[in-house]
Amino acid sequence: MADVTLHDGPAPAADAPPSSAGVSTTEQPGVAVAPAADLPEEVKNRLDRILYSDIGVSLLLTRLKQSVSSARDYSTFLKKRAQIEEEHAQSLRKLSRSTHDAAHRTEHRQESYSQSYDEISHLHERIADHGMQYAVSLHQMADDLHEHVGRIERGRKQWKQTGLSAEKKVQEAEASADKAKAKYDSLAEQYDRVKTGDKQGGKFGLKGPKSAAQHEEDLLRKVQNADSDYSDKVQAARTARQELVSTLRPQAVQNIQQLIAECDSALTVQMQKYGTFSEKLLLGQSVCVVPVKNGSLNGATIQKSLKDIILQIDNQKDFHDYIFSHENDSGAVASEEIKYERHPTLATASGGQSSASPSSTQNRRQSVLLSQSTPQPAAPAPPSHAPPQNANATQQLPYPAHTEPSISAPPFQPPYPVSSGPPQQAPAHAPLTVRNTPAIQLAGSNPQPPHLPPLNPVFGVSLDDLFRRDRTPVPMVVCKCFQAIEFFGLDMEGIYRLSGSANHINHMKSLFNNDSSQVDFTNPESFYHDINSVAGLLKQFFRELPDPLFTLRYYSEFINAAHIEDDIKRRDSMHALINNLPDAHYATLRLLVLHLNKIQEHSAQNRMNAGNIAICFGPTLMGGNAGGNIADAGWQVRVIETILVNTFQIFDDD
């Protein structure tokens, strides 16, 4: 009992299948074959019991299919990884070259900065070279593995057909033997009943002209034929199984195992190469950024690190070199100071003095006042040859001064109703001269923007940042613009449609960026009696928001909602989107819509209905560069118009 048979049917010990531990004695390049001595005897017996059973071939084919699928997927990974690295290297090289060329233009810095930038560009080109070499290696690995997988797949299909066909042949032979046995057993039972005289049941009866002896003889002949056929089929099944167990199955098992080992080994080798090449790539790029400093190789110059290259930039020296390079320019010499030279004729007329004395100036001012105190039919015309006045003398102004009323100009009437009483008449004998001090800007003038520092800027600052800084849900500039327009501009025709003065808008913008709390729009003089400039200032604030009032995040959703044809569904969809806006955006939008609703309520006077207001505010509130194309302009207008028409369905008016 030393030899144990692992397969069906008796077989001599010499026909036992070979051990699966060694797989095959034929070695192929790149495939590691484990010797039989490496595995314990118990493990080898367990492997043989499974591999050389009826499920062994199908089990190995499934395992080989898994190996092929894994190798094919890893080949695809290597190919895509190589493409990514190649694109990165090419982009890095292109960027390095383009910036290197741009750095040598005259509008860029030169001196030490230019030299360091050249070295940085060369360093990035070396990094790109490492990436290109890495990508080429990965491409080659992917091609090799793909080719190997194709060869393994062809072997798998071949042995699948050979191994399974042999297994199927044995199964068919054994099934045929079982069928012959069933027929043989049935005829033998019938013959036994006829022979013993049992007449109960049975397929065959004593019908017809044949006697009992003849029936017995016929059944005996059939039993003998069935026995011979059964014996032949059993022998054929045994022979087929013996051939399968001793020859065909071991060949299929060994060759499939060989294919599995080749596929797994090839995959492992490529993975090891991938790890090695990745380490070389990182090491090469690291050495480019931070070279080894412990000596040079064969006297070669040690490369500078990226940090050292950047540290060698001397900003102060570059600045001095640039300035000194213009030292010999003609304009570098300081020009002579301009001196005032009085014309000889004027000097003679004033008694030889270079400038009017304070006493003479005072005398002239008194003479003017005395001449005006006498009754005159009309204001005297200015003389045709008035003597020139110096910087400290008084001047004749073409408009009434703010501190002294005049009868030379009618009172200014703003283009909108104001709450103040009728203008008072100026006294008949008011002096026409004022001191040459900085005058207050009056209505209708074009002030220059004041040079005020932006201590608390509001323009160009997001609503969230303003809310966190000022602790007000709605920016102060918005509230004050609403206040001025509702006091003085509700009945102004074309409000928000007509443009204001650019100088006025820039002046008020500087005031708000300096300190919003100091701006008082309840006084029309604060905005130069120009309510359209206040409206323009408000729209400019919304245009300069980094994130539009309706936000970039919900832009496309508002546009999609505008496409809804049903008015109720469109309103409800926009209502839901408005509720999702950030707190600062929601509070500002709510106050703006309630304000614009007041504007459209006065549309009979100002000609600004909901449609006209929407045209003015669509791109301003949605964002002109919010990512949509010009075709969205109509849908932006529809968003604003829908909200204005449904003001009190979306917002409360508390």
XYZ file of C-alpha atoms in Angstrom:
654
model
C 0.000 0.000 0.000
C 2.946 2.286 -0.518
C 1.523 3.760 -3.730
C -1.731 5.621 -3.372
C -3.884 6.017 -6.501
C -5.251 9.575 -6.785
C -7.477 8.979 -9.843
C -10.500 6.935 -10.707
C -9.944 3.413 -11.913
C -7.030 1.119 -11.235
C -3.702 2.228 -12.606
C -0.190 0.937 -12.136
C 2.192 2.916 -9.985
C 4.304 3.806 -13.012
C 1.359 5.730 -14.513
C 0.943 8.054 -11.557
C 0.983 11.750 -12.611
C 4.124 13.770 -12.049
C 4.379 16.134 -9.143
C 2.972 19.625 -9.721
C 5.584 21.282 -7.589
C 8.195 21.309 -10.341
C 5.707 22.337 -13.042
C 7.978 21.328 -15.924
C 11.526 20.302 -16.550
C 11.654 22.551 -19.645
C 12.832 25.972 -18.575
C 12.011 29.079 -20.582
C 13.689 32.462 -20.365
C 12.282 34.849 -17.778
C 10.341 32.130 -15.894
C 11.377 30.977 -12.456
C 10.621 27.269 -11.886
C 10.476 26.154 -8.270
C 12.254 22.860 -7.593
C 10.316 20.051 -6.003
C 12.505 20.075 -2.930
C 11.365 23.577 -2.050
C 7.899 22.386 -0.990
C 7.057 19.983 1.826
C 5.767 16.593 0.808
C 2.366 17.221 2.353
C 1.903 20.426 0.364
C 2.916 18.702 -2.878
C 0.435 15.892 -2.269
C -2.369 18.361 -1.615
C -1.544 20.244 -4.818
C -1.435 17.021 -6.874
C -4.737 15.833 -5.433
C -6.455 18.991 -6.722
C -4.549 19.682 -9.933
C -4.819 16.140 -11.327
C -8.476 15.739 -10.432
C -11.348 16.297 -12.841
C -11.476 20.020 -11.980
C -7.710 20.582 -12.301
C -7.589 21.738 -15.939
C -10.572 24.099 -15.669
C -9.210 25.473 -12.398
C -5.820 26.229 -13.946
C -7.418 27.811 -17.010
C -9.376 30.185 -14.761
C -6.199 31.079 -12.868
C -4.341 31.693 -16.129
C -7.113 33.965 -17.327
C -6.733 36.030 -14.135
C -2.988 36.340 -14.687
C -3.480 37.443 -18.291
C -6.099 40.014 -17.275
C -3.840 41.431 -14.549
C -0.861 41.665 -16.895
C -2.956 43.320 -19.597
C -4.317 45.910 -17.139
C -0.832 46.694 -15.849
C 0.379 47.117 -19.421
C -2.378 49.681 -19.954
C -1.356 51.430 -16.731
C 2.253 51.659 -17.908
C 1.154 53.066 -21.247
C -1.010 55.769 -19.672
C 1.616 56.559 -17.046
C 4.180 57.010 -19.812
C 1.846 59.341 -21.703
C 1.278 61.470 -18.601
C 4.997 61.722 -17.891
C 5.771 62.507 -21.533
C 3.162 65.271 -21.661
C 4.463 66.683 -18.383
C 8.059 66.662 -19.599
C 7.162 68.268 -22.922
C 5.051 70.935 -21.222
C 7.824 71.655 -18.722
C 10.401 71.964 -21.496
C 8.116 74.210 -23.554
C 7.376 76.404 -20.530
C 11.058 76.649 -19.652
C 12.036 77.722 -23.158
C 9.216 80.241 -23.554
C 9.912 81.897 -20.202
C 13.649 81.851 -20.951
C 13.034 83.795 -24.154
C 10.664 86.192 -22.405
C 13.173 86.866 -19.621
C 15.670 88.308 -22.149
C 13.294 90.945 -23.440
C 14.042 94.549 -22.648
C 10.932 94.993 -20.514
C 12.176 92.390 -18.011
C 14.863 92.651 -15.376
C 18.434 91.818 -16.304
C 21.679 91.630 -14.284
C 21.812 88.879 -11.618
C 18.113 88.104 -11.968
C 18.526 87.264 -15.655
C 21.543 85.044 -14.971
C 19.733 83.149 -12.209
C 16.664 82.773 -14.379
C 18.792 81.252 -17.151
C 20.160 78.690 -14.714
C 16.660 77.925 -13.436
C 15.495 77.353 -17.020
C 18.398 74.973 -17.691
C 17.616 73.127 -14.461
C 14.011 72.614 -15.551
C 15.194 71.358 -18.936
C 17.327 68.737 -17.173
C 14.302 67.728 -15.100
C 12.314 67.433 -18.335
C 15.063 65.247 -19.857
C 14.791 62.848 -16.923
C 11.033 62.727 -17.418
C 11.382 61.971 -21.144
C 13.818 59.118 -20.462
C 11.419 57.746 -17.860
C 8.495 57.954 -20.309
C 10.493 56.145 -23.036
C 11.344 53.340 -20.580
C 7.705 52.954 -19.553
C 6.593 52.825 -23.184
C 9.077 50.014 -23.857
C 7.975 48.123 -20.753
C 4.319 48.439 -21.742
C 5.029 47.153 -25.254
C 7.076 44.200 -23.964
C 4.421 43.208 -21.458
C 1.643 43.571 -24.022
C 3.514 41.355 -26.475
C 4.165 38.749 -23.782
C 0.509 38.777 -22.736
C -0.532 38.162 -26.353
C 1.709 35.115 -26.558
C 0.379 33.773 -23.242
C -3.204 34.303 -24.395
C -2.612 32.273 -27.535
C -1.149 29.436 -25.435
C -4.095 29.585 -23.094
C -6.584 29.175 -25.924
C -4.609 26.260 -27.360
C -4.408 24.316 -24.123
C -7.977 25.171 -23.276
C -9.093 23.410 -26.438
C -6.697 20.465 -25.981
C -7.246 19.896 -22.262
C -10.968 20.348 -22.195
C -11.521 18.243 -25.297
C -9.641 15.344 -23.647
C -11.681 15.744 -20.476
C -14.878 15.864 -22.507
C -13.923 12.716 -24.429
C -13.511 10.762 -21.200
C -16.772 12.086 -19.819
C -18.611 11.026 -22.967
C -17.045 7.535 -22.851
C -18.035 7.066 -19.241
C -21.545 8.308 -19.934
C -21.846 5.822 -22.804
C -20.681 3.025 -20.493
C -23.265 3.992 -17.892
C -25.975 3.922 -20.531
C -24.892 0.480 -21.767
C -24.896 -0.780 -18.162
C -28.468 0.428 -17.633
C -29.614 -1.395 -20.783
C -27.728 -4.516 -19.771
C -29.282 -4.540 -16.265
C -32.805 -4.118 -17.660
C -32.465 -7.021 -20.124
C -30.926 -9.260 -17.461
C -33.873 -8.640 -15.115
C -36.373 -9.473 -17.874
C -34.490 -12.651 -18.769
C -34.478 -13.696 -15.120
C -38.268 -13.262 -14.854
C -38.904 -15.263 -18.030
C -36.514 -17.961 -16.919
C -38.132 -18.354 -13.494
C -41.685 -18.226 -14.890
C -42.581 -14.912 -13.221
C -45.390 -13.469 -15.347
C -46.113 -10.349 -13.297
C -45.295 -7.023 -14.929
C -42.440 -6.699 -17.221
C -42.063 -5.123 -20.591
C -42.261 -8.324 -22.523
C -45.285 -10.623 -22.336
C -46.074 -13.954 -23.893
C -47.907 -12.482 -26.835
C -47.795 -13.509 -30.394
C -47.081 -16.885 -31.932
C -43.767 -17.353 -29.995
C -43.687 -19.815 -27.153
C -42.095 -19.284 -23.769
C -38.957 -21.081 -24.832
C -38.580 -18.873 -27.861
C -38.988 -15.749 -25.718
C -36.386 -16.995 -23.295
C -33.988 -17.697 -26.140
C -34.499 -14.188 -27.628
C -33.962 -12.502 -24.275
C -30.827 -14.552 -23.661
C -29.403 -13.433 -26.981
C -30.185 -9.779 -26.215
C -28.643 -10.051 -22.774
C -25.486 -11.521 -24.238
C -25.260 -8.710 -26.841
C -25.878 -6.038 -24.179
C -23.245 -7.628 -21.956
C -20.699 -7.552 -24.779
C -21.526 -3.944 -25.617
C -21.363 -2.918 -21.977
C -18.002 -4.609 -21.517
C -16.574 -2.935 -24.631
C -17.715 0.512 -23.550
C -16.372 0.075 -20.054
C -13.042 -0.962 -21.504
C -13.071 2.048 -23.863
C -13.888 4.410 -20.979
C -11.111 2.891 -18.866
C -8.653 3.227 -21.728
C -9.658 6.858 -22.355
C -9.363 7.753 -18.688
C -6.067 5.936 -18.406
C -4.734 7.960 -21.356
C -6.136 11.133 -19.852
C -4.650 10.503 -16.420
C -1.271 9.314 -17.602
C -0.634 11.553 -20.625
C -3.137 14.222 -21.673
C -4.055 15.693 -18.305
C -0.447 15.926 -17.019
C 0.582 17.618 -20.258
C -2.261 20.118 -20.009
C -1.635 20.755 -16.309
C 2.104 21.244 -16.760
C 1.795 23.515 -19.777
C -0.938 25.641 -18.228
C 1.129 25.933 -15.058
C 4.079 26.939 -17.220
C 2.004 29.685 -18.862
C 0.829 30.926 -15.462
C 4.398 31.066 -14.185
C 5.587 32.913 -17.302
C 2.771 35.457 -17.108
C 3.178 36.086 -13.385
C 6.969 36.324 -13.686
C 6.752 38.751 -16.599
C 4.323 40.934 -14.661
C 6.544 40.863 -11.569
C 9.629 41.776 -13.576
C 7.897 44.769 -15.153
C 6.626 45.913 -11.765
C 10.152 45.676 -10.355
C 11.482 47.667 -13.304
C 8.760 50.256 -12.771
C 9.828 50.662 -9.158
C 13.497 50.956 -10.132
C 12.853 53.492 -12.888
C 10.587 55.543 -10.625
C 13.315 55.700 -7.991
C 15.841 56.745 -10.642
C 13.460 59.460 -11.891
C 12.934 60.925 -8.426
C 16.625 60.630 -7.594
C 17.635 62.311 -10.868
C 15.183 65.160 -10.393
C 16.230 65.550 -6.760
C 19.875 65.750 -7.751
C 18.950 68.447 -10.267
C 17.247 70.490 -7.559
C 19.742 69.699 -4.769
C 23.019 68.354 -6.223
C 25.397 66.226 -4.180
C 28.001 68.467 -2.557
C 30.560 65.938 -1.291
C 33.098 66.417 -4.062
C 32.916 66.404 -7.837
C 33.081 63.534 -10.265
C 36.317 63.408 -12.313
C 36.879 67.105 -11.778
C 33.471 68.089 -13.166
C 31.912 71.264 -11.880
C 29.322 70.710 -9.191
C 25.909 72.026 -10.206
C 24.250 74.645 -8.037
C 21.084 73.822 -6.195
C 17.856 75.611 -7.004
C 17.997 77.392 -3.677
C 21.571 78.578 -4.296
C 20.620 79.836 -7.749
C 17.791 81.896 -6.311
C 19.888 83.209 -3.409
C 22.470 84.645 -5.770
C 19.928 87.244 -6.972
C 20.936 90.641 -5.554
C 17.958 92.970 -5.844
C 19.769 96.046 -4.546
C 22.732 95.572 -6.871
C 20.408 95.009 -9.825
C 18.570 98.221 -8.999
C 21.792 100.192 -8.685
C 23.193 98.763 -11.904
C 20.027 99.683 -13.756
C 20.082 103.262 -12.455
C 23.804 103.657 -13.088
C 23.377 102.442 -16.651
C 21.471 105.679 -17.347
C 24.035 107.869 -15.656
C 25.309 109.326 -18.944
C 21.867 110.081 -20.375
C 21.241 113.699 -21.268
C 18.205 113.884 -19.024
C 20.156 112.696 -15.981
C 21.624 116.234 -15.507
C 19.451 118.396 -13.250
C 17.863 121.263 -15.174
C 18.063 124.869 -13.978
C 15.306 126.101 -11.722
C 12.689 128.244 -13.440
C 12.743 131.854 -12.205
C 10.018 134.465 -12.406
C 11.103 137.505 -14.439
C 8.690 140.460 -14.487
C 8.304 142.299 -17.726
C 9.966 145.743 -17.642
C 6.805 147.588 -18.666
C 4.789 146.054 -15.790
C 7.604 146.731 -13.418
C 7.546 150.433 -14.404
C 3.770 150.682 -14.002
C 3.923 149.315 -10.449
C 6.609 151.742 -9.381
C 9.516 149.354 -10.003
C 8.300 146.705 -7.560
C 8.392 143.102 -8.634
C 5.081 142.259 -6.979
C 2.088 144.069 -5.622
C 2.431 144.944 -2.013
C -0.239 143.954 0.498
C -1.152 147.612 1.007
C -1.741 148.240 -2.713
C -3.797 145.083 -2.968
C -5.921 146.139 -0.042
C -6.411 149.609 -1.569
C -7.599 148.126 -4.844
C -10.059 145.767 -3.011
C -11.471 148.824 -1.101
C -11.849 150.826 -4.302
C -13.836 148.045 -5.874
C -16.140 147.831 -2.858
C -16.702 151.607 -2.835
C -17.521 151.689 -6.509
C -20.085 148.935 -6.023
C -21.769 150.701 -3.111
C -23.010 153.535 -5.383
C -26.241 152.930 -7.284
C -25.615 151.338 -10.644
C -28.173 150.413 -13.301
C -26.511 147.066 -13.878
C -23.462 145.110 -12.899
C -20.400 146.824 -14.344
C -18.661 145.057 -17.171
C -15.105 143.988 -16.502
C -12.518 146.394 -17.885
C -10.818 145.429 -21.109
C -7.343 146.037 -19.734
C -7.405 144.737 -16.188
C -4.024 144.599 -14.538
C -2.730 141.076 -13.843
C -3.039 139.769 -10.316
C -0.458 137.717 -8.527
C -1.069 134.490 -6.677
C -2.071 136.215 -3.459
C -4.457 138.740 -5.001
C -8.209 138.385 -5.280
C -9.886 137.164 -8.438
C -13.151 137.763 -10.258
C -15.159 134.497 -10.304
C -17.717 133.720 -13.064
C -20.054 132.092 -10.515
C -21.266 133.030 -7.014
C -19.001 132.015 -4.164
C -20.249 129.554 -1.609
C -19.749 131.984 1.286
C -20.905 135.233 -0.316
C -24.157 135.454 -2.319
C -24.095 137.154 -5.683
C -26.642 138.633 -8.063
C -24.695 137.742 -11.217
C -26.037 134.158 -11.523
C -29.519 132.706 -10.913
C -29.930 130.077 -8.186
C -29.295 126.465 -9.253
C -32.363 124.281 -9.713
C -31.713 120.512 -9.420
C -33.509 118.255 -11.965
C -35.585 116.556 -9.265
C -37.889 117.738 -6.455
C -36.149 118.630 -3.188
C -37.618 119.183 0.265
C -36.007 122.559 0.868
C -37.939 125.822 0.412
C -37.682 128.237 -2.509
C -34.283 129.784 -3.062
C -33.717 133.110 -1.359
C -32.918 136.225 -3.354
C -29.385 137.438 -3.007
C -28.823 141.014 -1.743
C -28.510 143.633 -4.437
C -25.086 144.863 -3.381
C -22.976 141.797 -2.762
C -19.237 141.931 -3.313
C -18.074 140.125 -6.431
C -14.645 139.114 -5.138
C -13.554 136.227 -2.999
C -10.213 135.231 -1.643
C -8.151 132.868 -3.750
C -8.544 129.971 -1.303
C -9.486 126.356 -2.199
C -13.106 126.571 -3.234
C -15.823 124.010 -2.579
C -16.887 122.119 -5.703
C -20.300 123.237 -6.904
C -22.972 121.534 -8.946
C -22.172 121.232 -12.624
C -18.376 121.290 -12.045
C -16.005 118.434 -12.911
C -14.045 117.672 -9.728
C -10.835 115.721 -9.850
C -10.812 112.528 -7.756
C -9.389 113.397 -4.319
C -6.142 111.794 -3.331
C -7.608 109.913 -0.390
C -5.996 106.718 0.851
C -8.283 103.656 0.661
C -8.431 103.109 4.397
C -11.534 100.870 4.237
C -12.026 99.933 0.575
C -15.442 98.718 -0.488
C -15.135 98.577 -4.287
C -13.636 95.324 -5.570
C -14.136 93.614 -2.186
C -16.406 90.569 -1.925
C -19.679 90.824 -0.017
C -18.567 88.136 2.424
C -15.382 90.056 3.275
C -17.363 93.291 3.753
C -19.807 91.476 6.019
C -17.006 90.071 8.176
C -15.226 93.435 8.354
C -18.083 95.914 8.773
C -20.564 93.602 10.542
C -23.407 94.814 8.313
C -25.304 92.352 6.072
C -25.686 95.008 3.339
C -22.697 97.234 2.450
C -23.040 100.877 3.535
C -22.431 102.169 0.001
C -25.481 100.234 -1.215
C -27.713 101.557 1.565
C -26.637 105.172 1.036
C -27.148 104.981 -2.733
C -30.647 103.563 -2.174
C -31.352 106.390 0.290
C -30.287 109.120 -2.142
C -32.199 107.651 -5.100
C -35.394 107.091 -3.090
C -35.203 110.652 -1.709
C -34.349 112.473 -4.935
C -34.586 110.140 -7.936
C -37.764 108.038 -7.903
C -39.403 110.321 -10.464
C -36.230 110.981 -12.485
C -36.836 109.845 -16.064
C -34.370 107.156 -17.144
C -32.975 106.513 -13.665
C -30.420 103.639 -13.852
C -30.549 103.932 -17.656
C -28.900 107.337 -18.132
C -25.192 107.565 -17.431
C -23.778 109.898 -14.795
C -20.564 111.890 -14.795
C -17.425 109.762 -14.721
C -15.619 112.424 -12.648
C -18.433 112.530 -10.115
C -18.514 108.729 -9.874
C -14.742 108.474 -9.378
C -14.843 111.223 -6.745
C -17.595 109.483 -4.752
C -15.852 106.130 -5.167
C -12.722 107.575 -3.552
C -14.782 108.912 -0.663
C -16.396 105.528 0.001
C -13.079 103.678 -0.267
C -11.664 106.077 2.313
C -14.444 106.020 4.914
C -18.037 105.163 4.048
C -19.350 106.460 7.358
C -18.335 110.036 6.491
C -20.397 110.173 3.276
C -23.783 111.912 3.632
C -26.087 111.458 0.652
C -29.020 113.177 2.370
C -27.412 116.428 1.204
C -27.576 116.737 -2.606
C -24.353 118.709 -2.623
C -22.540 115.527 -1.551
C -23.241 114.034 -4.970
C -23.166 117.335 -6.895
C -26.942 117.303 -7.442
C -26.325 114.502 -9.967
C -28.583 111.586 -9.046
C -27.614 109.657 -12.204
C -24.019 109.543 -10.941
C -25.292 107.943 -7.722
C -27.084 105.287 -9.805
C -23.910 104.782 -11.856
C -21.875 104.451 -8.645
C -24.222 101.712 -7.399
C -24.000 99.755 -10.664
C -20.205 100.107 -10.678
C -20.065 98.630 -7.154
C -21.967 95.546 -8.313
C -19.870 95.256 -11.500
C -16.599 95.270 -9.549
C -17.637 92.497 -7.125
C -15.153 89.580 -7.380
C -18.096 87.194 -7.103
C -21.294 88.579 -8.722
C -24.393 89.106 -6.625
C -25.983 85.934 -8.035
C -22.588 84.132 -7.591
C -20.616 82.186 -10.167
C -21.605 78.942 -8.460
C -25.323 79.299 -9.227
C -24.973 81.136 -12.559
C -25.774 78.159 -14.774
C -28.670 77.105 -12.543
C -30.269 80.565 -12.782
C -29.851 80.491 -16.569
C -31.445 77.016 -16.710
C -34.327 78.245 -14.571
C -34.846 81.156 -16.969
C -35.473 78.635 -19.767
C -38.580 77.326 -17.992
C -41.658 78.509 -19.895
C -44.200 78.096 -17.103
C -44.202 81.330 -15.040
C -45.039 79.639 -11.724
C -42.425 76.911 -12.098
C -39.816 79.452 -13.200
C -40.585 81.662 -10.177
C -40.446 78.738 -7.731
C -37.188 77.462 -9.210
C -35.537 80.869 -8.842
C -36.980 81.249 -5.337
C -35.265 78.024 -4.307
C -31.953 79.145 -5.833
C -32.136 82.535 -4.082
C -32.649 80.788 -0.736
C -29.383 78.900 -1.352
C -27.315 82.090 -1.797
C -24.770 83.049 0.903
C -26.137 85.267 3.667
C -24.456 88.492 2.506
C -25.562 87.932 -1.095
C -29.136 87.117 -0.025
C -29.481 90.195 2.214
C -28.073 92.531 -0.445
C -30.250 91.012 -3.200
C -33.363 91.302 -1.039
C -32.794 94.993 -0.326
C -31.919 95.673 -3.981
C -35.083 93.990 -5.298
C -37.299 95.877 -2.832
C -35.601 99.108 -3.940
C -36.031 98.350 -7.644
C -39.669 97.513 -6.968
C -40.125 101.080 -5.733
C -38.512 102.290 -8.954
C -40.944 100.339 -11.127
C -43.880 101.554 -9.056
C -43.023 105.077 -10.329
C -42.658 103.915 -13.930
C -45.305 106.400 -15.070
C -42.881 109.209 -14.188
C -39.430 107.615 -14.626
C -40.282 105.349 -17.633
C -38.509 102.417 -15.967
C -40.700 99.330 -15.806
C -39.549 95.849 -14.792
C -38.314 95.019 -18.291
C -36.229 98.183 -18.612
C -34.732 97.723 -15.152
C -33.862 94.111 -15.981
C -32.032 95.214 -19.136
C -29.928 97.650 -17.095
C -29.134 95.206 -14.262
C -28.943 91.813 -16.021
C -25.213 91.632 -16.848
C -24.365 93.805 -13.814
C -25.846 91.413 -11.252
C -25.297 88.109 -13.066
C -21.713 88.880 -13.999
C -20.539 89.911 -17.455
C -17.733 87.284 -17.341
C -19.609 84.635 -15.412
C -18.755 81.931 -17.922
C -21.746 82.271 -20.231
C -21.574 83.439 -23.801
C -23.317 86.420 -25.331
C -26.391 84.292 -25.997
C -27.043 84.291 -22.225
C -27.740 88.044 -22.187
C -31.430 87.571 -22.884
C -31.727 84.894 -20.211
C -29.937 87.135 -17.682
C -32.546 89.811 -18.309
C -35.304 87.242 -17.873
C -33.889 86.216 -14.479
C -34.004 89.807 -13.164
C -37.434 90.512 -14.667
C -38.932 87.338 -13.159
C -37.651 88.298 -9.699
C -38.943 91.892 -9.999
C -42.393 90.769 -11.154
C -42.596 88.356 -8.183
C -40.949 90.608 -5.584
C -43.334 89.956 -2.708
C -43.728 86.263 -3.539
C -39.954 85.795 -3.095
C -39.125 88.434 -0.430
C -41.028 89.957 2.433
C -41.229 93.733 2.694
C -40.491 94.096 6.415
